[in-house]
Amino acid sequence: MESGTSAGDGDPTITIHVKFGGRSFPILISPDSTIKELKSLLQPLTNVLPRGQKLISKGKLLVDGMTIRESEVTNGSKIMLMAAHGLHQGDGPVLKQAQTRPVLRDGDASKSAKESKPIDADKLRRDLWKATGVIALSECNLQAIPDEVWASGNVRLLDLSNNAIEEVSFPVGSFHVQTLLLNANKITDESLRWEGMASMRNLTLLSLNHNHLTTLPPALGELTSLKQLRVANNKLTSLPNEIGLLRQLEILKVNSNRITEITASIGDCSALIESLRLGNNGLKSLPSTLFKMCLQLTTLDLHNTEITMDILRQCEGWESFDERRRLKHQKQLDFRVIDSADFDEGADKK
């Protein structure tokens, strides 16, 4: 069997045969696609969720993060799919059909030949993106966001984590995005185009952990629907005053940065912050109104900062906060001593 070419770039593709439930699915796919991507393609064909799929080739279990080529899967290879119990979707798994010999009628032969053509993996992937609005491209060795992402239309969730992306810009019309994951890339202040991101008025979760950011711009305040902001493990030295405009913010994770002072405007996040992660920063104090203004705050991580219990007890509203976090984490807190000089919120970590 000859390897084909993809419809878009002319890149070589191969045909592999996935056996499951008494059937064999021919899949046309690029050797540079990952096993994880292959599992996503198999989901609508087999009704088995990707996390419930085990793919075996030549007696070896295939690993999600490896490419087809790295897995030594070649043109014409046969792969067995084993499904974990309870991880089916829709109407359940494709069941093994009765082993009967069909009676061929006129035209059946050509129809059968048509049905056995290899499935175009790229087209199937684009169709899935368009139908679900979910685009998962983590660990795909990307250096840029593919143009085909935006051609798919209504993107609700975009996961581009664990790649090598530097330049990040967003076209007009990307306002449908609700969840944007850009963890563990090579993003810097200069390479992230915030003006495009600011148009994402429906964005509720933004995650930029493990990048190279030193500042967050005022444009952050335009993301007024944001409920979760995760920018841990960067090189941030401060938070912008405009963070106070994020009135719906519930979770803020800025641990493991270089922040020495938290802007007082964080108190303008009203009563909606539930979790505040500030550990591994150079903090010596907190805004005096933090506990007074953020009346829903129940989890506060101050690991490896210079903030002590004595400092916290001087903050207005500390007693109310302390009672809330005790109620939420009572079992864990029963096993720690709270009278130590250092403030330790390890029990609050999930």
CSV table of C-alpha atoms in Angstrom, one decimal:
chain,number,residue,atom,x,y,z
A,1,MET,CA,0.0,0.0,0.0
A,2,GLU,CA,1.4,3.4,-1.0
A,3,SER,CA,1.5,6.2,1.5
A,4,GLY,CA,-0.7,9.2,0.6
A,5,THR,CA,-0.5,12.9,1.0
A,6,SER,CA,-2.4,15.2,3.2
A,7,ALA,CA,-4.9,17.5,1.6
A,8,GLY,CA,-3.3,20.7,3.0
A,9,ASP,CA,0.5,20.8,2.8
A,10,GLY,CA,1.4,17.9,0.7
A,11,ASP,CA,3.2,16.3,3.7
A,12,PRO,CA,3.6,12.5,3.4
A,13,THR,CA,1.0,10.5,5.3
A,14,ILE,CA,0.7,6.8,6.0
A,15,THR,CA,-2.2,4.4,6.4
A,16,ILE,CA,-2.4,2.4,9.6
A,17,HIS,CA,-5.1,-0.1,10.6
A,18,VAL,CA,-6.6,0.0,14.1
A,19,LYS,CA,-8.4,-3.2,15.1
A,20,PHE,CA,-11.2,-3.0,17.6
A,21,GLY,CA,-14.4,-4.8,18.3
A,22,GLY,CA,-14.1,-7.2,15.4
A,23,ARG,CA,-13.5,-4.3,12.9
A,24,SER,CA,-10.5,-2.7,11.3
A,25,PHE,CA,-10.4,1.1,10.9
A,26,PRO,CA,-7.9,2.4,8.2
A,27,ILE,CA,-6.6,5.7,9.3
A,28,LEU,CA,-4.7,8.1,7.1
A,29,ILE,CA,-2.3,10.1,9.4
A,30,SER,CA,1.0,12.0,9.4
A,31,PRO,CA,3.9,10.2,11.0
A,32,ASP,CA,4.5,13.4,13.0
A,33,SER,CA,1.1,13.2,14.7
A,34,THR,CA,1.2,12.0,18.3
A,35,ILE,CA,-0.4,8.9,19.7
A,36,LYS,CA,-2.6,11.3,21.7
A,37,GLU,CA,-3.9,12.8,18.5
A,38,LEU,CA,-4.6,9.4,17.1
A,39,LYS,CA,-6.7,8.5,20.1
A,40,SER,CA,-8.7,11.7,19.6
A,41,LEU,CA,-9.4,10.6,16.0
A,42,LEU,CA,-10.5,7.1,17.2
A,43,GLN,CA,-13.0,8.5,19.7
A,44,PRO,CA,-15.9,9.1,17.3
A,45,LEU,CA,-15.2,5.9,15.5
A,46,THR,CA,-15.1,3.6,18.5
A,47,ASN,CA,-17.0,5.6,21.2
A,48,VAL,CA,-14.1,5.0,23.5
A,49,LEU,CA,-12.8,8.1,25.3
A,50,PRO,CA,-9.1,8.8,24.7
A,51,ARG,CA,-8.1,8.2,28.3
A,52,GLY,CA,-9.8,4.8,28.1
A,53,GLN,CA,-7.8,3.7,25.1
A,54,LYS,CA,-4.8,1.5,25.1
A,55,LEU,CA,-3.0,1.1,21.8
A,56,ILE,CA,-0.7,-1.8,21.3
A,57,SER,CA,1.7,-2.3,18.3
A,58,LYS,CA,4.0,-5.3,18.1
A,59,GLY,CA,3.3,-6.1,21.7
A,60,LYS,CA,4.3,-2.6,22.9
A,61,LEU,CA,2.0,-0.1,24.6
A,62,LEU,CA,2.1,3.2,22.7
A,63,VAL,CA,2.7,6.4,24.7
A,64,ASP,CA,0.6,9.5,24.3
A,65,GLY,CA,3.4,12.0,24.0
A,66,MET,CA,5.3,10.1,21.3
A,67,THR,CA,4.8,10.6,17.6
A,68,ILE,CA,3.7,7.9,15.2
A,69,ARG,CA,7.2,7.8,13.8
A,70,GLU,CA,8.9,7.6,17.2
A,71,SER,CA,6.6,4.7,18.1
A,72,GLU,CA,7.9,2.8,15.1
A,73,VAL,CA,4.5,2.6,13.5
A,74,THR,CA,4.9,2.6,9.8
A,75,ASN,CA,2.7,2.5,6.7
A,76,GLY,CA,0.4,-0.5,6.8
A,77,SER,CA,1.0,-1.2,10.5
A,78,LYS,CA,-1.7,-2.9,12.5
A,79,ILE,CA,-2.5,-1.6,15.9
A,80,MET,CA,-4.8,-3.2,18.5
A,81,LEU,CA,-7.1,-1.0,20.6
A,82,MET,CA,-8.1,-2.2,24.0
A,83,ALA,CA,-10.8,-0.2,25.8
A,84,ALA,CA,-10.9,0.3,29.6
A,85,HIS,CA,-14.3,-0.6,31.2
A,86,GLY,CA,-16.6,2.3,31.8
A,87,LEU,CA,-14.9,4.9,29.6
A,88,HIS,CA,-17.2,4.7,26.6
A,89,GLN,CA,-19.3,7.6,25.4
A,90,GLY,CA,-22.6,7.9,23.5
A,91,ASP,CA,-24.1,4.6,22.5
A,92,GLY,CA,-21.2,2.6,24.0
A,93,PRO,CA,-18.4,0.7,22.2
A,94,VAL,CA,-18.6,-0.7,18.7
A,95,LEU,CA,-19.6,-4.3,19.3
A,96,LYS,CA,-18.2,-7.3,17.4
A,97,GLN,CA,-20.5,-8.1,14.6
A,98,ALA,CA,-21.8,-11.6,13.8
A,99,GLN,CA,-19.4,-13.6,11.6
A,100,THR,CA,-21.8,-14.2,8.7
A,101,ARG,CA,-21.0,-14.0,5.0
A,102,PRO,CA,-22.9,-11.1,3.4
A,103,VAL,CA,-24.9,-11.6,0.3
A,104,LEU,CA,-23.5,-9.2,-2.4
A,105,ARG,CA,-26.0,-7.5,-4.7
A,106,ASP,CA,-25.3,-5.3,-7.7
A,107,GLY,CA,-23.4,-2.3,-6.7
A,108,ASP,CA,-22.4,-3.7,-3.3
A,109,ALA,CA,-18.9,-4.4,-4.4
A,110,SER,CA,-18.2,-0.8,-5.3
A,111,LYS,CA,-19.9,0.5,-2.2
A,112,SER,CA,-17.8,-1.8,0.0
A,113,ALA,CA,-14.7,-0.6,-1.7
A,114,LYS,CA,-15.7,3.0,-1.1
A,115,GLU,CA,-16.4,2.4,2.6
A,116,SER,CA,-13.0,0.8,3.1
A,117,LYS,CA,-11.0,3.8,2.0
A,118,PRO,CA,-8.6,5.2,4.6
A,119,ILE,CA,-9.9,7.9,6.8
A,120,ASP,CA,-8.3,11.3,6.3
A,121,ALA,CA,-7.0,12.1,9.8
A,122,ASP,CA,-6.5,15.8,9.1
A,123,LYS,CA,-10.0,16.3,7.8
A,124,LEU,CA,-11.5,14.3,10.7
A,125,ARG,CA,-9.6,16.4,13.2
A,126,ARG,CA,-10.8,19.6,11.6
A,127,ASP,CA,-14.4,18.3,11.6
A,128,LEU,CA,-14.1,17.4,15.3
A,129,TRP,CA,-12.8,20.9,16.1
A,130,LYS,CA,-15.7,22.5,14.3
A,131,ALA,CA,-18.3,20.2,15.9
A,132,THR,CA,-17.0,20.5,19.5
A,133,GLY,CA,-15.2,23.8,19.7
A,134,VAL,CA,-12.5,22.0,21.6
A,135,ILE,CA,-8.9,22.1,20.2
A,136,ALA,CA,-6.3,20.1,22.1
A,137,LEU,CA,-2.8,20.6,20.7
A,138,SER,CA,-0.6,20.1,23.7
A,139,GLU,CA,2.7,18.4,23.3
A,140,CYS,CA,2.7,18.7,19.5
A,141,ASN,CA,6.1,20.4,19.1
A,142,LEU,CA,4.4,23.6,17.8
A,143,GLN,CA,6.4,26.8,17.3
A,144,ALA,CA,3.4,28.8,16.3
A,145,ILE,CA,-0.4,28.6,16.5
A,146,PRO,CA,-1.6,26.9,13.3
A,147,ASP,CA,-3.8,29.0,11.1
A,148,GLU,CA,-6.3,26.1,10.8
A,149,VAL,CA,-7.2,26.6,14.5
A,150,TRP,CA,-9.0,29.8,13.7
A,151,ALA,CA,-10.5,28.5,10.4
A,152,SER,CA,-12.4,26.0,12.4
A,153,GLY,CA,-14.8,28.7,13.6
A,154,ASN,CA,-16.3,28.7,17.1
A,155,VAL,CA,-13.3,27.8,19.4
A,156,ARG,CA,-14.4,27.4,23.0
A,157,LEU,CA,-11.3,25.6,24.5
A,158,LEU,CA,-7.8,26.0,23.1
A,159,ASP,CA,-5.0,24.0,24.7
A,160,LEU,CA,-1.6,24.8,23.4
A,161,SER,CA,0.4,23.8,26.5
A,162,ASN,CA,3.8,22.1,26.4
A,163,ASN,CA,5.0,23.3,23.0
A,164,ALA,CA,7.7,25.7,21.9
A,165,ILE,CA,5.4,28.6,21.0
A,166,GLU,CA,7.0,32.1,21.2
A,167,GLU,CA,4.8,34.5,19.1
A,168,VAL,CA,1.2,34.6,20.4
A,169,SER,CA,-1.4,36.7,18.6
A,170,PHE,CA,-5.2,36.3,18.2
A,171,PRO,CA,-7.3,37.3,15.2
A,172,VAL,CA,-10.5,39.3,15.3
A,173,GLY,CA,-13.3,36.9,15.9
A,174,SER,CA,-11.6,34.8,18.6
A,175,PHE,CA,-14.0,36.2,21.2
A,176,HIS,CA,-15.7,32.8,21.6
A,177,VAL,CA,-12.7,31.4,23.5
A,178,GLN,CA,-13.6,30.6,27.1
A,179,THR,CA,-10.6,28.5,28.2
A,180,LEU,CA,-7.1,29.3,26.9
A,181,LEU,CA,-4.1,27.1,28.1
A,182,LEU,CA,-0.6,28.3,27.1
A,183,ASN,CA,1.4,26.6,29.8
A,184,ALA,CA,5.1,25.7,29.3
A,185,ASN,CA,5.9,27.5,26.1
A,186,LYS,CA,8.5,30.2,25.3
A,187,ILE,CA,6.2,33.2,25.7
A,188,THR,CA,7.8,36.6,26.7
A,189,ASP,CA,6.3,40.1,27.3
A,190,GLU,CA,7.2,41.1,23.7
A,191,SER,CA,5.9,38.0,22.0
A,192,LEU,CA,2.4,38.0,23.6
A,193,ARG,CA,-0.1,40.3,21.8
A,194,TRP,CA,-2.4,41.3,24.5
A,195,GLU,CA,-4.5,43.6,22.3
A,196,GLY,CA,-5.9,40.5,20.5
A,197,MET,CA,-6.4,38.6,23.8
A,198,ALA,CA,-8.3,41.6,25.3
A,199,SER,CA,-11.1,41.0,22.7
A,200,MET,CA,-11.8,37.6,24.3
A,201,ARG,CA,-14.7,39.0,26.4
A,202,ASN,CA,-16.0,35.4,27.1
A,203,LEU,CA,-12.6,34.2,28.5
A,204,THR,CA,-13.1,32.6,31.9
A,205,LEU,CA,-9.8,30.7,32.4
A,206,LEU,CA,-6.4,31.9,31.2
A,207,SER,CA,-3.3,29.8,32.1
A,208,LEU,CA,0.2,31.0,31.3
A,209,ASN,CA,2.2,29.0,33.8
A,210,HIS,CA,5.9,28.2,33.1
A,211,ASN,CA,6.7,30.9,30.6
A,212,HIS,CA,9.0,33.9,30.6
A,213,LEU,CA,6.7,36.8,31.5
A,214,THR,CA,8.0,39.7,33.6
A,215,THR,CA,4.9,41.9,33.5
A,216,LEU,CA,1.2,41.7,33.0
A,217,PRO,CA,-0.1,44.8,31.0
A,218,PRO,CA,-3.1,47.0,31.8
A,219,ALA,CA,-5.0,45.3,29.0
A,220,LEU,CA,-5.5,42.4,31.5
A,221,GLY,CA,-8.3,44.4,33.1
A,222,GLU,CA,-10.4,44.1,29.9
A,223,LEU,CA,-10.9,40.4,30.5
A,224,THR,CA,-13.9,41.1,32.7
A,225,SER,CA,-15.3,37.6,32.5
A,226,LEU,CA,-12.1,36.0,33.8
A,227,LYS,CA,-12.7,33.6,36.8
A,228,GLN,CA,-9.3,31.9,36.9
A,229,LEU,CA,-5.9,33.5,36.1
A,230,ARG,CA,-2.8,31.2,36.4
A,231,VAL,CA,0.6,32.8,35.8
A,232,ALA,CA,2.8,30.7,38.2
A,233,ASN,CA,6.4,30.0,37.5
A,234,ASN,CA,7.2,33.1,35.4
A,235,LYS,CA,9.4,36.1,36.2
A,236,LEU,CA,6.7,38.6,37.3
A,237,THR,CA,7.8,41.4,39.6
A,238,SER,CA,4.3,42.9,40.2
A,239,LEU,CA,0.7,42.7,39.3
A,240,PRO,CA,-1.0,45.6,37.4
A,241,ASN,CA,-3.5,47.9,39.2
A,242,GLU,CA,-6.0,46.9,36.6
A,243,ILE,CA,-6.3,43.4,38.2
A,244,GLY,CA,-8.9,45.1,40.4
A,245,LEU,CA,-11.2,45.3,37.4
A,246,LEU,CA,-11.6,41.5,37.3
A,247,ARG,CA,-14.6,41.5,39.5
A,248,GLN,CA,-15.5,37.9,38.7
A,249,LEU,CA,-12.0,36.5,39.5
A,250,GLU,CA,-12.2,33.5,41.8
A,251,ILE,CA,-8.8,31.9,41.6
A,252,LEU,CA,-5.5,33.7,41.2
A,253,LYS,CA,-2.2,31.7,41.0
A,254,VAL,CA,1.0,33.8,40.8
A,255,ASN,CA,3.2,31.6,42.9
A,256,SER,CA,6.9,31.1,42.1
A,257,ASN,CA,7.5,34.6,40.6
A,258,ARG,CA,9.6,37.6,41.8
A,259,ILE,CA,6.8,39.7,43.3
A,260,THR,CA,7.7,41.8,46.3
A,261,GLU,CA,4.5,43.7,46.7
A,262,ILE,CA,0.8,43.1,45.9
A,263,THR,CA,-1.2,46.0,44.6
A,264,ALA,CA,-4.0,47.3,46.9
A,265,SER,CA,-6.4,47.2,44.0
A,266,ILE,CA,-6.6,43.4,44.4
A,267,GLY,CA,-9.2,44.2,47.1
A,268,ASP,CA,-11.5,45.5,44.4
A,269,CYS,CA,-11.9,41.9,43.3
A,270,SER,CA,-14.8,42.1,45.8
A,271,ALA,CA,-15.8,38.9,47.4
A,272,LEU,CA,-15.1,36.7,44.5
A,273,ILE,CA,-11.5,35.5,45.1
A,274,GLU,CA,-11.6,32.0,46.6
A,275,SER,CA,-8.0,30.9,46.1
A,276,LEU,CA,-4.9,33.1,46.2
A,277,ARG,CA,-1.6,31.5,45.5
A,278,LEU,CA,1.4,33.8,46.4
A,279,GLY,CA,4.0,31.3,47.5
A,280,ASN,CA,7.7,31.5,46.5
A,281,ASN,CA,7.7,35.2,46.0
A,282,GLY,CA,9.6,38.0,47.8
A,283,LEU,CA,6.5,39.2,49.8
A,284,LYS,CA,6.9,40.9,53.2
A,285,SER,CA,3.3,42.1,53.6
A,286,LEU,CA,-0.2,41.9,52.1
A,287,PRO,CA,-2.6,44.8,51.3
A,288,SER,CA,-4.3,45.8,54.6
A,289,THR,CA,-7.8,45.5,53.1
A,290,LEU,CA,-7.3,42.1,51.5
A,291,PHE,CA,-9.2,40.1,54.1
A,292,LYS,CA,-11.8,42.9,54.6
A,293,MET,CA,-12.7,43.1,50.9
A,294,CYS,CA,-12.3,39.5,49.7
A,295,LEU,CA,-15.0,37.9,51.8
A,296,GLN,CA,-15.1,34.6,50.0
A,297,LEU,CA,-11.3,34.0,50.3
A,298,THR,CA,-10.7,30.6,51.8
A,299,THR,CA,-7.4,29.4,50.5
A,300,LEU,CA,-4.2,31.5,50.8
A,301,ASP,CA,-0.8,30.1,49.9
A,302,LEU,CA,2.2,32.1,51.3
A,303,HIS,CA,4.8,29.3,51.3
A,304,ASN,CA,8.4,30.6,51.2
A,305,THR,CA,7.6,34.3,51.7
A,306,GLU,CA,8.6,36.5,54.6
A,307,ILE,CA,5.0,37.0,55.9
A,308,THR,CA,4.6,35.7,59.4
A,309,MET,CA,1.5,35.0,61.5
A,310,ASP,CA,2.1,38.2,63.5
A,311,ILE,CA,1.9,40.2,60.3
A,312,LEU,CA,-1.3,38.5,59.3
A,313,ARG,CA,-3.0,39.0,62.6
A,314,GLN,CA,-2.6,42.7,62.2
A,315,CYS,CA,-4.6,42.7,59.0
A,316,GLU,CA,-8.2,43.8,59.3
A,317,GLY,CA,-10.6,40.9,58.7
A,318,TRP,CA,-8.0,38.2,59.5
A,319,GLU,CA,-10.2,36.5,62.1
A,320,SER,CA,-13.1,36.1,59.6
A,321,PHE,CA,-10.7,34.7,57.0
A,322,ASP,CA,-9.1,32.3,59.5
A,323,GLU,CA,-12.5,31.0,60.5
A,324,ARG,CA,-13.5,30.4,56.8
A,325,ARG,CA,-10.4,28.5,55.9
A,326,ARG,CA,-10.7,26.4,59.1
A,327,LEU,CA,-14.2,25.4,58.2
A,328,LYS,CA,-13.1,24.4,54.7
A,329,HIS,CA,-9.9,22.6,55.6
A,330,GLN,CA,-10.7,21.4,59.1
A,331,LYS,CA,-9.4,17.8,58.7
A,332,GLN,CA,-6.1,18.9,57.4
A,333,LEU,CA,-5.7,21.8,59.8
A,334,ASP,CA,-6.2,19.5,62.8
A,335,PHE,CA,-2.7,18.1,62.1
A,336,ARG,CA,-0.7,21.3,62.1
A,337,VAL,CA,0.4,23.8,64.7
A,338,ILE,CA,-0.8,27.3,63.9
A,339,ASP,CA,1.2,29.2,66.5
A,340,SER,CA,4.5,28.8,64.7
A,341,ALA,CA,6.2,32.0,63.6
A,342,ASP,CA,5.9,31.1,59.9
A,343,PHE,CA,2.6,31.0,58.1
A,344,ASP,CA,2.2,27.6,56.6
A,345,GLU,CA,-0.7,26.9,54.3
A,346,GLY,CA,0.3,23.5,53.2
A,347,ALA,CA,-2.9,22.0,54.5
A,348,ASP,CA,-4.8,24.2,52.1
A,349,LYS,CA,-3.2,22.8,49.0
A,350,LYS,CA,-5.2,20.4,46.9
